């Protein structure tokens, strides 16, 4: 008898801005993702962690990254984190992954793309439930293959297939193309069992690199600068009903010159970095289209639940200003790369676009990746499948990346266990979106549910429409700030002095979050490491 349980295709973009896709207000050509988003349910209040690997831990386990082993980024972990439960720097044995449970339930599980959840023998993809995997293991690197400098300058690009090191790649390797090709290969190997296919791109994570023909498509589009782009994107978001027409956008915060203070040459170079970025998003979309077209041709698409999200807000780091890593990266770029304007985007270039372009994409929200503000954690996301009652709508319910695993397991008819392979495992902090997607409930989470975030000492706690944030100076006040997100999604009007009782309740909720998840109270020194840091 045929297994009619739904297939799952989970697509994750790396550092994609909230309004980059056409269906979310952007001018970048993304017809394949747009079609999926418009046919499905676009999520306007969906949240990640402030940075990459913590979000991936949320996705894979359905629980908080401080429980799953990614309490901090391994790349900048402090000595004080050593030995602390939840700060191992890789998926630990306190959690079971959604792929382990789906595999055990008869699903064919496969991954092609970025992993970034550990390089130990017990934390790599093949050890955490993937039957087939082509995995890029570290945080970032060249999109054109092996041996090039990556963002940390001291770590080589590492690919593994089914647990074995990949020694060579094709000469025409480009990350988005190859990840899609590998996934198509895996999808074609067996068609009898339902599948869970995970396609986590490394695009558009810097270094910004893309095929020249895709870059050419965006020539001149960004010549008016990031402020003009921000205004266009905001207007489009309002027209699409993705934000309130009266929304007050948070002002841009950037420790770099205003656009009008740049020379003509500096403007041209900066605009070109944005052109390359747009080309990366375009190319990613082309490859999503290849996968979707094949599933449609195979007759499998209608029984496939597609989930898409970015792993955090747009990357706004000024890499050259990063403590510790910045000088190393800049030195290697100067010695080994050609960042002249006509070479940007090529395999021999290594560039990024900075906080002003990033905040064009996170508007109306505050700041960008690496921060617990909405600009760092509110991400573009959608779910689509013909089975859902809410298809073709815009959904404003609060949700997080921790909701993905419970959703998939419920749809597959898999019960989350109290123990796995003889060990107790943490239960999901996320909730299934299934009843909400089917129109049976008005919300994914109960009205007064509490959700916390912490990374690099930056903190946030949310209950309903209220959110409290603690950021160190200079981008914060060094005190708790309070925002009514229903009235102020841009986090522009601090109500901490007016709503003292509400703030006090949220601070009690924060202490509960710390106790439940094992957050290590971070010393001030980590702020210097984390300043402007995005991984």
Coordinates of C-alpha atoms in Angstrom, one line a residue:
X1 CA 0.0 0.0 0.0
X2 CA 1.4 3.4 -1.0
X3 CA 2.6 5.7 1.8
X4 CA 0.5 8.9 1.4
X5 CA 2.0 10.9 4.2
X6 CA 3.2 14.4 3.1
X7 CA 6.6 15.1 1.8
X8 CA 8.6 18.1 3.2
X9 CA 10.9 20.6 1.5
X10 CA 12.5 23.0 3.9
X11 CA 14.4 25.8 2.2
X12 CA 16.6 28.2 4.2
X13 CA 18.3 31.3 2.9
X14 CA 21.4 32.6 4.6
X15 CA 21.2 36.3 5.7
X16 CA 18.3 37.2 3.4
X17 CA 16.7 40.5 4.2
X18 CA 13.0 40.7 5.1
X19 CA 12.0 42.6 1.9
X20 CA 14.4 41.0 -0.6
X21 CA 11.9 38.7 -2.3
X22 CA 9.3 40.1 -4.7
X23 CA 6.5 38.6 -2.6
X24 CA 7.8 40.5 0.4
X25 CA 8.3 43.9 -1.3
X26 CA 11.6 43.5 -3.1
X27 CA 12.6 44.4 -6.7
X28 CA 14.9 41.4 -7.0
X29 CA 13.7 38.9 -9.6
X30 CA 12.5 35.9 -7.6
X31 CA 9.5 34.4 -9.6
X32 CA 9.8 30.9 -8.2
X33 CA 9.8 31.8 -4.5
X34 CA 7.2 34.5 -5.2
X35 CA 4.8 31.9 -6.7
X36 CA 5.2 29.6 -3.8
X37 CA 4.8 32.5 -1.3
X38 CA 1.7 33.9 -3.0
X39 CA 0.1 30.5 -3.3
X40 CA 0.9 29.8 0.3
X41 CA 0.8 31.6 3.6
X42 CA 3.2 34.5 4.0
X43 CA 4.2 35.0 7.6
X44 CA 4.7 38.6 8.8
X45 CA 5.6 37.8 12.4
X46 CA 8.0 34.9 12.1
X47 CA 11.2 34.8 14.1
X48 CA 14.6 33.3 14.0
X49 CA 17.6 33.6 16.4
X50 CA 19.8 36.7 15.9
X51 CA 22.3 34.6 13.9
X52 CA 22.9 31.5 11.9
X53 CA 23.7 28.4 13.8
X54 CA 21.4 29.1 16.8
X55 CA 18.5 29.4 14.2
X56 CA 19.5 26.1 12.6
X57 CA 19.5 24.5 16.0
X58 CA 15.9 25.8 16.5
X59 CA 14.9 24.4 13.2
X60 CA 16.4 20.9 13.7
X61 CA 15.3 20.4 17.3
X62 CA 12.2 22.5 18.0
X63 CA 13.8 23.9 21.1
X64 CA 16.0 26.8 22.3
X65 CA 19.6 26.9 21.0
X66 CA 20.9 27.3 24.6
X67 CA 19.4 23.8 25.3
X68 CA 20.5 22.3 22.0
X69 CA 24.2 23.1 22.3
X70 CA 24.4 26.4 20.4
X71 CA 24.1 28.9 23.3
X72 CA 26.8 30.9 21.6
X73 CA 28.5 31.0 18.3
X74 CA 31.4 28.5 18.5
X75 CA 33.5 30.9 16.5
X76 CA 33.5 33.5 19.3
X77 CA 32.8 31.4 22.3
X78 CA 34.3 32.7 25.6
X79 CA 36.4 30.6 28.0
X80 CA 33.7 31.1 30.6
X81 CA 31.3 29.0 28.3
X82 CA 33.5 25.9 28.4
X83 CA 31.7 23.1 30.2
X84 CA 28.4 25.0 30.5
X85 CA 25.5 22.8 29.3
X86 CA 24.1 24.1 26.1
X87 CA 27.3 25.8 25.1
X88 CA 29.1 22.9 23.5
X89 CA 29.2 24.6 20.1
X90 CA 27.5 21.6 18.4
X91 CA 24.2 19.7 18.7
X92 CA 24.4 17.9 22.0
X93 CA 22.8 14.7 23.2
X94 CA 20.1 16.5 25.2
X95 CA 18.1 16.9 21.9
X96 CA 16.8 14.7 19.1
X97 CA 16.5 16.1 15.7
X98 CA 13.4 16.2 13.5
X99 CA 15.4 14.2 10.9
X100 CA 16.2 11.4 13.3
X101 CA 12.5 11.0 14.2
X102 CA 11.3 11.3 10.6
X103 CA 13.9 8.7 9.4
X104 CA 12.9 6.3 12.2
X105 CA 9.3 6.8 11.0
X106 CA 10.1 5.7 7.5
X107 CA 10.9 9.0 5.8
X108 CA 13.8 9.4 3.4
X109 CA 15.9 12.2 4.8
X110 CA 18.3 14.3 2.7
X111 CA 20.3 17.5 3.0
X112 CA 22.2 19.6 0.5
X113 CA 23.7 22.8 1.7
X114 CA 25.0 24.5 4.8
X115 CA 25.0 22.6 8.1
X116 CA 26.9 24.8 10.7
X117 CA 25.7 22.7 13.7
X118 CA 28.9 20.9 14.5
X119 CA 31.8 19.0 13.1
X120 CA 32.1 16.3 15.7
X121 CA 31.4 12.7 14.9
X122 CA 28.1 12.9 16.8
X123 CA 26.9 16.2 15.4
X124 CA 27.4 16.0 11.6
X125 CA 24.4 15.4 9.4
X126 CA 24.9 11.7 8.8
X127 CA 24.9 11.2 12.6
X128 CA 21.8 13.3 13.2
X129 CA 19.3 11.5 10.9
X130 CA 20.2 12.3 7.3
X131 CA 20.4 9.3 5.0
X132 CA 22.0 11.4 2.3
X133 CA 23.8 14.6 2.8
X134 CA 26.1 17.0 0.9
X135 CA 27.0 19.4 3.6
X136 CA 29.0 22.6 3.9
X137 CA 30.1 22.4 7.5
X138 CA 31.4 25.8 8.7
X139 CA 29.8 29.2 8.8
X140 CA 30.7 30.7 5.5
X141 CA 33.2 30.6 2.7
X142 CA 33.7 31.1 -1.0
X143 CA 30.7 30.3 -3.2
X144 CA 33.1 29.0 -5.9
X145 CA 34.6 26.0 -4.2
X146 CA 37.4 24.9 -2.0
X147 CA 40.6 26.5 -0.8
X148 CA 39.5 30.1 -0.7
X149 CA 39.5 32.4 2.3
X150 CA 36.2 32.5 4.2
X151 CA 34.9 35.0 6.6
X152 CA 36.9 33.9 9.5
X153 CA 40.1 33.8 7.5
X154 CA 41.6 30.9 9.5
X155 CA 39.1 28.2 8.6
X156 CA 39.0 26.4 5.3
X157 CA 35.8 25.5 3.4
X158 CA 34.9 22.0 4.3
X159 CA 32.4 19.9 2.4
X160 CA 31.3 16.3 3.3
X161 CA 29.1 13.9 1.5
X162 CA 27.5 11.2 3.7
X163 CA 30.2 11.8 6.4
X164 CA 33.2 11.6 4.0
X165 CA 35.4 14.6 3.2
X166 CA 34.9 16.0 -0.3
X167 CA 38.4 16.4 -1.8
X168 CA 37.5 18.1 -5.0
X169 CA 34.6 19.9 -6.6
X170 CA 33.7 20.6 -10.3
X171 CA 35.5 23.5 -12.0
X172 CA 32.1 25.2 -12.6
X173 CA 31.1 24.8 -9.0
X174 CA 28.8 27.6 -7.6
X175 CA 27.2 26.9 -4.3
X176 CA 23.5 27.5 -5.1
X177 CA 23.7 25.6 -8.4
X178 CA 25.5 22.6 -6.9
X179 CA 23.3 22.4 -3.8
X180 CA 20.2 22.2 -5.9
X181 CA 21.8 19.7 -8.3
X182 CA 22.8 17.4 -5.4
X183 CA 19.3 17.6 -3.9
X184 CA 17.8 16.7 -7.3
X185 CA 20.2 13.7 -7.5
X186 CA 19.1 12.5 -4.0
X187 CA 15.4 13.1 -4.8
X188 CA 15.7 11.0 -7.9
X189 CA 17.3 8.0 -6.2
X190 CA 14.1 6.8 -4.6
X191 CA 10.4 7.8 -5.0
X192 CA 8.5 5.2 -3.0
X193 CA 8.9 6.7 0.5
X194 CA 7.8 10.1 1.7
X195 CA 10.8 12.5 1.9
X196 CA 12.2 15.3 4.1
X197 CA 14.5 17.4 1.9
X198 CA 16.5 20.2 3.5
X199 CA 18.0 22.8 1.1
X200 CA 19.9 25.4 3.2
X201 CA 21.7 27.7 0.8
X202 CA 24.8 29.7 1.7
X203 CA 23.4 32.5 -0.4
X204 CA 23.3 35.4 0.0
X205 CA 25.9 35.2 2.9
X206 CA 29.0 37.1 2.1
X207 CA 31.5 37.0 0.5
X208 CA 29.1 38.4 -2.1
X209 CA 29.8 36.4 -5.3
X210 CA 27.6 35.6 -8.3
X211 CA 27.8 34.6 -11.9
X212 CA 28.5 37.7 -14.1
X213 CA 25.3 37.2 -16.2
X214 CA 23.2 37.5 -13.1
X215 CA 25.0 40.6 -11.8
X216 CA 24.6 42.4 -15.2
X217 CA 20.8 42.1 -14.8
X218 CA 20.9 44.6 -11.8
X219 CA 23.3 47.1 -13.3
X220 CA 22.3 50.6 -12.3
X221 CA 19.3 49.6 -10.2
X222 CA 20.9 50.7 -6.9
X223 CA 22.6 53.8 -8.1
X224 CA 20.4 56.0 -5.9
X225 CA 21.7 54.4 -2.8
X226 CA 20.3 52.5 0.2
X227 CA 18.0 55.3 1.6
X228 CA 16.1 55.4 -1.7
X229 CA 15.9 51.6 -1.8
X230 CA 14.6 51.6 1.8
X231 CA 11.8 54.1 0.9
X232 CA 10.8 52.0 -2.2
X233 CA 10.8 48.8 -0.2
X234 CA 8.7 50.3 2.6
X235 CA 6.1 51.6 0.2
X236 CA 5.8 48.2 -1.4
X237 CA 5.5 46.4 1.9
X238 CA 2.6 48.8 2.7
X239 CA 1.0 48.2 -0.7
X240 CA 1.2 44.4 -0.2
X241 CA -0.4 44.6 3.3
X242 CA 2.7 43.2 4.9
X243 CA 3.0 46.2 7.3
X244 CA 0.7 48.9 8.6
X245 CA 0.4 51.9 6.3
X246 CA 1.1 54.2 9.2
X247 CA 4.1 52.3 10.5
X248 CA 7.0 54.3 11.9
X249 CA 10.3 52.9 10.7
X250 CA 13.2 52.8 13.0
X251 CA 15.9 55.2 11.9
X252 CA 19.0 53.7 10.2
X253 CA 21.8 53.1 12.6
X254 CA 25.2 52.8 10.9
X255 CA 28.8 53.7 11.8
X256 CA 29.7 54.5 8.2
X257 CA 29.2 57.6 6.0
X258 CA 25.9 58.7 4.7
X259 CA 25.3 58.0 1.0
X260 CA 25.5 61.7 0.1
X261 CA 28.9 62.0 1.8
X262 CA 30.5 59.4 -0.5
X263 CA 32.5 60.2 -3.6
X264 CA 31.1 59.2 -7.0
X265 CA 33.6 56.3 -7.0
X266 CA 32.6 55.2 -3.6
X267 CA 28.9 55.3 -4.5
X268 CA 29.6 53.2 -7.6
X269 CA 31.5 50.6 -5.7
X270 CA 28.9 50.4 -2.9
X271 CA 26.1 50.1 -5.5
X272 CA 27.9 47.3 -7.2
X273 CA 28.1 45.3 -4.0
X274 CA 24.3 45.5 -3.8
X275 CA 24.0 44.4 -7.4
X276 CA 26.1 41.3 -6.6
X277 CA 23.9 40.6 -3.6
X278 CA 20.8 40.9 -5.7
X279 CA 22.3 38.5 -8.2
X280 CA 22.9 36.0 -5.5
X281 CA 19.3 36.1 -4.4
X282 CA 18.2 35.8 -8.1
X283 CA 20.4 32.7 -8.6
X284 CA 19.1 31.1 -5.5
X285 CA 15.6 31.6 -6.8
X286 CA 16.5 30.0 -10.1
X287 CA 17.7 26.9 -8.3
X288 CA 14.6 26.7 -6.1
X289 CA 12.7 26.7 -9.4
X290 CA 14.7 23.8 -10.7
X291 CA 13.8 21.7 -7.6
X292 CA 10.1 22.7 -7.7
X293 CA 9.9 22.0 -11.4
X294 CA 11.2 18.5 -10.9
X295 CA 8.8 17.8 -8.1
X296 CA 6.0 19.1 -10.2
X297 CA 7.1 16.9 -13.2
X298 CA 7.3 13.9 -10.9
X299 CA 3.8 14.4 -9.6
X300 CA 5.1 14.9 -6.0
X301 CA 4.6 18.6 -5.5
X302 CA 1.0 18.6 -4.6
X303 CA 1.8 16.3 -1.6
X304 CA 4.8 18.3 -0.5
X305 CA 4.7 20.9 2.3
X306 CA 7.2 23.6 1.4
X307 CA 8.6 25.8 4.2
X308 CA 10.9 28.8 3.4
X309 CA 12.7 31.2 5.8
X310 CA 15.8 33.2 6.3
X311 CA 18.1 32.1 9.1
X312 CA 18.2 35.7 10.5
X313 CA 17.9 39.3 9.5
X314 CA 20.0 40.9 6.7
X315 CA 23.8 41.0 7.4
X316 CA 24.8 44.5 8.4
X317 CA 28.3 43.9 9.7
X318 CA 31.1 46.2 8.8
X319 CA 33.6 43.4 8.5
X320 CA 36.7 45.5 8.6
X321 CA 35.6 46.9 11.9
X322 CA 35.1 43.5 13.6
X323 CA 37.3 43.1 16.6
X324 CA 39.8 40.2 16.3
X325 CA 38.6 38.9 12.9
X326 CA 38.2 42.1 11.0
X327 CA 41.9 43.0 10.7
X328 CA 42.7 39.4 9.7
X329 CA 40.1 39.2 7.0
X330 CA 40.9 42.7 5.6
X331 CA 44.6 41.7 5.5
X332 CA 43.9 38.5 3.6
X333 CA 41.5 40.3 1.2
X334 CA 44.1 42.9 0.5
X335 CA 46.8 40.3 -0.2
X336 CA 44.8 37.7 -2.1
X337 CA 41.7 39.3 -3.6
X338 CA 40.9 41.8 -6.3
X339 CA 38.0 44.0 -5.1
X340 CA 38.2 46.5 -8.0
X341 CA 34.7 47.4 -9.1
X342 CA 34.7 45.4 -12.3
X343 CA 35.8 42.3 -10.5
X344 CA 33.3 42.3 -7.7
X345 CA 31.3 39.1 -7.6
X346 CA 33.9 37.0 -9.2
X347 CA 35.7 34.1 -7.5
X348 CA 38.7 36.3 -6.9
X349 CA 36.7 39.0 -5.0
X350 CA 35.6 39.1 -1.4
X351 CA 33.2 41.8 -0.5
X352 CA 30.2 42.6 1.7
X353 CA 27.6 45.4 1.6
X354 CA 27.3 46.9 5.1
X355 CA 24.6 48.2 7.5
X356 CA 22.9 50.7 5.3
X357 CA 22.0 48.3 2.5
X358 CA 21.0 45.7 5.2
X359 CA 18.6 48.1 6.9
X360 CA 17.0 48.9 3.5
X361 CA 15.9 45.3 3.7
X362 CA 15.0 45.0 7.4
X363 CA 12.9 48.2 7.5
X364 CA 10.7 49.1 9.2
X365 CA 12.5 47.1 11.9
X366 CA 15.4 48.1 14.0
X367 CA 19.0 47.1 13.1
X368 CA 19.9 43.8 11.5
X369 CA 21.5 40.4 12.0
X370 CA 23.3 39.6 15.3
X371 CA 20.8 41.8 17.3
X372 CA 17.8 40.8 19.3
X373 CA 15.8 43.6 17.8
X374 CA 13.2 42.9 15.2
X375 CA 15.6 43.6 12.4
X376 CA 17.8 40.8 13.6
X377 CA 15.1 38.2 14.3
X378 CA 12.0 38.9 12.2
X379 CA 12.5 37.0 8.9
X380 CA 10.7 36.4 5.6
X381 CA 9.0 33.1 5.8
X382 CA 6.1 31.2 4.2
X383 CA 4.5 27.8 4.2
X384 CA 2.7 26.3 1.2
X385 CA 0.8 23.2 0.4
X386 CA -2.7 22.7 -1.2
X387 CA -3.9 20.9 1.9
X388 CA -3.9 24.1 4.1
X389 CA -7.1 26.1 4.6
X390 CA -5.1 29.4 4.8
X391 CA -3.5 29.0 1.4
X392 CA -3.2 32.3 -0.5
X393 CA -3.3 34.6 2.6
X394 CA -1.0 36.8 4.7
X395 CA -0.7 35.5 8.2
X396 CA 0.1 37.8 11.1
X397 CA 0.4 35.1 13.9
X398 CA 3.5 35.1 16.0
X399 CA 5.8 32.1 15.3
X400 CA 9.4 31.1 15.5
X401 CA 11.8 28.6 13.9
X402 CA 11.2 26.3 16.9
X403 CA 7.7 25.7 15.5
X404 CA 9.0 24.0 12.3
X405 CA 10.0 20.6 13.8
X406 CA 6.7 20.2 15.8
X407 CA 4.7 21.1 12.7
X408 CA 6.5 18.5 10.5
X409 CA 6.2 15.8 13.1
X410 CA 2.5 16.4 13.6
X411 CA 1.8 16.4 9.9
X412 CA 3.8 13.1 9.6
X413 CA 1.9 11.5 12.5
X414 CA 5.1 11.2 14.6
X415 CA 4.9 11.7 18.4
X416 CA 7.8 13.5 20.0
X417 CA 9.4 11.1 22.5
X418 CA 10.4 11.7 26.1
X419 CA 13.5 9.7 25.5
X420 CA 15.6 8.7 22.5
X421 CA 18.1 5.9 22.2
X422 CA 18.1 5.4 26.0
X423 CA 18.6 9.1 26.9
X424 CA 16.1 11.7 28.1
X425 CA 15.6 14.5 25.5
X426 CA 14.5 18.1 25.9
X427 CA 10.9 18.6 24.7
X428 CA 10.1 21.2 22.0
X429 CA 9.6 24.8 23.1
X430 CA 7.9 25.4 19.7
X431 CA 4.4 24.5 18.8
X432 CA 2.9 22.9 15.7
X433 CA 1.5 25.4 13.2
X434 CA -0.8 22.7 11.8
X435 CA -4.1 23.8 13.5
X436 CA -3.4 27.4 12.6
X437 CA -2.5 26.6 9.0
X438 CA -5.8 24.6 8.8
X439 CA -7.8 27.6 10.0
X440 CA -8.8 25.9 13.2
X441 CA -7.1 28.5 15.5
X442 CA -6.5 32.2 15.4
X443 CA -2.9 31.9 16.7
X444 CA 0.0 29.5 16.8
X445 CA 0.9 30.3 20.4
X446 CA -1.3 31.0 23.4
X447 CA -1.8 34.7 23.9
X448 CA 0.5 35.0 26.9
X449 CA 3.2 32.6 25.8
X450 CA 6.8 33.8 26.5
X451 CA 9.7 33.6 24.1
X452 CA 13.2 34.7 24.8
X453 CA 16.4 35.4 22.8
X454 CA 20.0 35.9 23.8
X455 CA 23.2 36.1 21.8
X456 CA 26.5 38.0 22.5
X457 CA 24.8 39.2 25.7
X458 CA 22.1 41.0 23.7
X459 CA 18.7 40.0 25.2
X460 CA 15.0 40.1 24.4
X461 CA 11.8 38.6 25.9
X462 CA 8.4 38.8 24.4
X463 CA 4.9 38.1 25.6
X464 CA 2.0 38.9 23.3
X465 CA 2.5 42.3 21.8
X466 CA 5.0 43.4 24.4
X467 CA 8.8 43.0 23.9
X468 CA 11.6 44.0 26.2
X469 CA 15.2 44.4 24.8
X470 CA 18.5 44.9 26.5
X471 CA 21.4 46.0 24.3
X472 CA 24.7 47.5 25.4
X473 CA 25.7 51.0 24.4
X474 CA 26.2 52.5 21.8
X475 CA 23.4 50.7 19.8
X476 CA 21.4 50.3 23.0
X477 CA 21.0 52.1 26.3
X478 CA 22.5 49.5 28.6
X479 CA 19.1 49.3 30.2
X480 CA 15.9 47.4 29.4
X481 CA 13.7 49.0 26.8
X482 CA 10.1 48.2 26.2
X483 CA 8.0 48.2 23.0
X484 CA 4.4 47.6 22.0
X485 CA 5.0 45.7 18.7
X486 CA 1.3 46.0 17.7
X487 CA 1.6 49.7 17.6
X488 CA 5.3 50.1 17.1
X489 CA 6.8 47.2 15.0
X490 CA 9.8 49.4 14.3
X491 CA 10.8 49.5 18.0
X492 CA 11.0 53.3 17.8
X493 CA 9.1 54.3 20.9
X494 CA 10.5 53.1 24.2
X495 CA 7.8 52.7 26.8
X496 CA 9.9 51.5 29.7
X497 CA 9.2 54.6 31.7
X498 CA 5.5 54.7 31.1
X499 CA 4.7 50.9 31.3
X500 CA 6.7 50.0 34.4
X501 CA 4.4 47.2 35.5
X502 CA 4.5 45.6 32.1
X503 CA 8.3 45.9 32.0
X504 CA 8.5 44.3 35.5
X505 CA 6.4 41.4 34.3
X506 CA 8.6 40.9 31.3
X507 CA 11.7 40.9 33.4
X508 CA 10.2 38.2 35.5
X509 CA 9.6 36.3 32.3
X510 CA 13.2 36.9 31.3
X511 CA 14.4 35.3 34.5
X512 CA 12.2 32.3 33.9
X513 CA 13.7 32.0 30.4
X514 CA 17.2 32.1 31.7
X515 CA 16.4 29.4 34.3
X516 CA 14.6 27.1 31.9
X517 CA 17.2 27.3 29.1
X518 CA 20.5 27.7 30.9
X519 CA 21.6 31.0 29.5
X520 CA 25.0 32.0 30.9
X521 CA 25.0 35.6 32.0
X522 CA 27.5 37.0 29.6
X523 CA 30.3 39.4 30.8
X524 CA 30.7 42.7 29.1
X525 CA 33.8 41.5 27.2
X526 CA 31.7 39.5 24.8
X527 CA 30.1 42.7 23.6
X528 CA 33.4 43.7 22.1
X529 CA 33.7 40.4 20.3
X530 CA 30.1 40.5 19.2
X531 CA 30.0 44.1 18.1
X532 CA 28.9 44.2 14.5
X533 CA 29.5 40.4 14.4
X534 CA 27.4 38.3 12.1
X535 CA 28.0 34.6 11.4

